Amino acid sequence: MAQPIEVKNWDRREHYALFSGQKFPYLGVTWRVDVTNLHRWCKENAVSFYYALSWYTIRAMEPIENFHYRIVDGKPVRVGELIPSMTDLKPGSELFHIVTVEMEPEVTAFCRKATAKSAAQSGLLDQTDEQMEGLIYVSSLPWVDFTGVLNNREGPDDGTPQVLWGKYSRGADGRLTLPYSIDANHRLMDGLHLGRFAENLQRLLDEV
């Protein structure tokens, strides 16, 4: 259950007010992420690279308080569990569906659960009201080694962080990297928090 934030005592109250006056209060960054270890591990263990990177993405966000902030009815709230909501293509289809899967303590269990749910899901959406509170939108564009991204937004109260990564490529040093993009509501977080997330993510991937 989302908990209301008492704005008058909130350390972000001035920043929240400043960016609340903007029609598009969002910030985003794109950078390259080294996925060499994760890609190798996924191949060796026959699990989905897409789902595995989704799991590590949420793991990297969880300890950062600002990723738990959302806006409900024009007021800031704090949600608990972060839940990946992933676009996915079924074999032979050009249309995606959105697979929402609650986190598991272990990455392999999460990947298997996500694989099974995606295969069984027939509609575009399959989410509960409780899951909607802590969603993180995750997607992949594996056909493009992009340098920037523009995501759709419902409006200035949309506080859900959005993540997208692209086609990976191998450099002259043999390392495998891919473009990784994230955008978030500036009313709820700043570049500092995106930077901490980027550091967390790369550290976790290097430890695979």
XYZ file of C-alpha atoms in Angstrom:
208
model
C 0.000 0.000 0.000
C 1.439 3.362 -1.046
C 2.199 5.673 1.875
C 1.533 9.449 1.593
C 4.579 11.712 1.895
C 4.210 14.685 4.244
C 5.376 17.367 1.839
C 5.976 20.103 4.411
C 8.681 17.969 6.051
C 9.994 16.397 2.834
C 13.549 17.267 1.851
C 12.435 17.432 -1.802
C 9.542 19.838 -1.236
C 11.196 22.773 -3.057
C 12.398 20.617 -5.931
C 8.986 18.970 -6.194
C 7.316 22.385 -6.341
C 9.803 23.716 -8.892
C 9.377 20.897 -11.392
C 5.629 20.685 -10.780
C 5.300 23.866 -12.808
C 6.618 22.192 -15.970
C 4.552 20.432 -18.620
C 7.176 17.738 -19.180
C 9.114 17.371 -15.905
C 11.317 14.473 -16.974
C 15.020 13.755 -17.170
C 16.736 10.858 -18.833
C 20.152 9.500 -19.743
C 21.581 6.916 -22.130
C 24.922 5.205 -21.610
C 26.673 1.944 -22.424
C 26.503 -0.963 -19.995
C 28.953 -3.869 -19.984
C 26.930 -7.096 -20.013
C 29.761 -9.513 -20.836
C 29.458 -11.554 -17.642
C 25.666 -11.647 -17.633
C 25.444 -12.676 -21.293
C 27.886 -15.531 -20.706
C 26.054 -16.646 -17.550
C 22.678 -16.661 -19.324
C 24.070 -18.816 -22.123
C 25.639 -21.257 -19.669
C 22.446 -21.543 -17.609
C 19.914 -21.427 -20.471
C 17.936 -18.500 -19.060
C 16.562 -15.398 -20.778
C 19.044 -12.532 -21.009
C 16.127 -10.096 -21.200
C 14.490 -11.308 -18.006
C 17.837 -11.593 -16.212
C 18.786 -7.996 -17.012
C 15.302 -6.930 -15.886
C 15.936 -8.627 -12.534
C 19.303 -6.926 -12.107
C 17.747 -3.592 -13.092
C 15.260 -3.793 -10.220
C 17.957 -4.990 -7.817
C 20.015 -1.903 -8.680
C 17.040 0.431 -8.079
C 15.738 -1.029 -4.818
C 18.237 0.554 -2.384
C 17.716 4.046 -3.856
C 14.859 5.713 -1.988
C 13.770 7.964 -4.854
C 12.880 5.021 -7.087
C 10.100 4.240 -4.596
C 8.420 7.631 -5.066
C 5.299 8.043 -7.193
C 2.551 10.669 -7.666
C -1.058 9.727 -6.939
C -3.891 12.244 -7.335
C -1.320 15.028 -7.636
C 0.445 14.155 -4.363
C 3.736 12.304 -3.747
C 3.636 8.845 -2.175
C 6.100 6.109 -1.372
C 5.569 2.577 -2.668
C 7.161 -0.575 -1.300
C 8.155 -3.394 -3.626
C 9.409 -2.485 -7.097
C 7.923 -4.721 -9.785
C 9.203 -5.047 -13.382
C 6.534 -4.655 -16.053
C 8.178 -5.913 -19.235
C 7.178 -5.675 -22.869
C 7.602 -9.016 -24.614
C 7.095 -10.504 -28.072
C 5.676 -13.959 -28.579
C 7.296 -16.101 -31.295
C 5.915 -15.252 -34.729
C 4.152 -12.077 -33.569
C 4.898 -8.409 -34.278
C 2.766 -7.226 -31.340
C 4.021 -7.042 -27.790
C 2.255 -7.858 -24.555
C 3.204 -6.596 -21.115
C 4.375 -9.179 -18.606
C 4.302 -8.059 -14.976
C 6.189 -10.358 -12.618
C 6.948 -9.797 -8.950
C 10.571 -10.191 -7.974
C 12.142 -13.397 -6.690
C 15.182 -13.573 -4.383
C 17.108 -15.506 -7.036
C 17.474 -14.515 -10.679
C 16.972 -17.991 -12.169
C 13.639 -18.448 -10.395
C 12.506 -15.033 -11.615
C 13.461 -15.802 -15.225
C 11.599 -19.099 -15.174
C 8.514 -17.484 -13.658
C 8.570 -14.684 -16.237
C 9.027 -17.150 -19.102
C 6.067 -19.227 -17.956
C 3.815 -16.229 -17.434
C 4.665 -14.725 -20.818
C 3.922 -18.017 -22.576
C 0.570 -18.383 -20.805
C -0.581 -14.773 -21.134
C -3.110 -14.132 -23.907
C -3.960 -10.444 -23.439
C -1.947 -7.248 -23.646
C -2.062 -6.593 -19.891
C -2.252 -8.811 -16.824
C -1.683 -6.679 -13.719
C -3.325 -6.336 -10.331
C -4.092 -3.008 -8.665
C -1.499 -3.768 -6.003
C 1.200 -4.404 -8.603
C 0.417 -1.127 -10.379
C 1.724 0.927 -7.452
C 5.364 -0.104 -7.732
C 5.797 -0.775 -11.429
C 9.026 -0.154 -13.307
C 8.522 -0.172 -17.080
C 11.147 -2.280 -18.825
C 11.599 -2.819 -22.540
C 14.192 -3.812 -25.109
C 14.978 -2.660 -28.628
C 17.394 -5.424 -29.673
C 17.456 -4.359 -33.328
C 19.041 -0.936 -32.757
C 22.324 0.181 -31.194
C 20.774 3.542 -30.300
C 22.272 6.668 -28.741
C 19.071 8.208 -27.404
C 15.429 7.419 -26.698
C 12.121 9.274 -26.258
C 9.461 7.462 -24.222
C 5.732 8.096 -24.089
C 4.316 9.664 -20.932
C 0.781 10.048 -19.575
C 1.474 13.530 -18.213
C 3.403 15.358 -15.473
C 2.027 13.053 -12.742
C 3.453 9.929 -14.361
C 6.115 8.927 -11.844
C 6.955 5.466 -13.175
C 10.628 5.108 -14.201
C 11.097 3.694 -17.697
C 14.045 1.594 -18.806
C 15.010 0.546 -22.338
C 18.121 -1.125 -23.694
C 19.202 -1.890 -27.234
C 21.322 -4.149 -29.386
C 24.542 -5.351 -27.844
C 27.856 -5.315 -29.695
C 31.336 -6.627 -29.026
C 34.220 -4.183 -28.936
C 37.827 -4.626 -29.965
C 38.611 -5.623 -26.374
C 36.127 -8.490 -26.599
C 33.718 -6.956 -24.095
C 29.989 -7.002 -24.821
C 28.144 -3.714 -24.258
C 24.716 -2.311 -25.034
C 23.019 1.099 -24.979
C 20.913 1.512 -21.843
C 18.398 4.294 -21.289
C 16.384 5.393 -18.276
C 14.045 8.304 -17.740
C 12.224 9.425 -14.616
C 10.123 12.245 -13.209
C 12.335 15.140 -12.098
C 9.792 15.986 -9.409
C 10.819 12.760 -7.673
C 14.522 12.370 -8.427
C 17.588 14.033 -9.910
C 20.580 13.118 -12.016
C 22.424 12.100 -8.853
C 19.959 9.270 -8.303
C 20.200 8.109 -11.909
C 23.973 8.122 -11.515
C 23.785 5.994 -8.380
C 21.520 3.579 -10.185
C 23.990 3.311 -13.093
C 26.805 2.574 -10.644
C 24.741 -0.045 -8.805
C 23.726 -1.764 -12.023
C 27.252 -2.032 -13.422
C 28.606 -3.260 -10.088
C 25.986 -6.018 -9.898
C 26.615 -7.061 -13.508
C 30.357 -7.158 -12.950
C 29.801 -9.497 -9.988
C 27.850 -12.064 -12.043
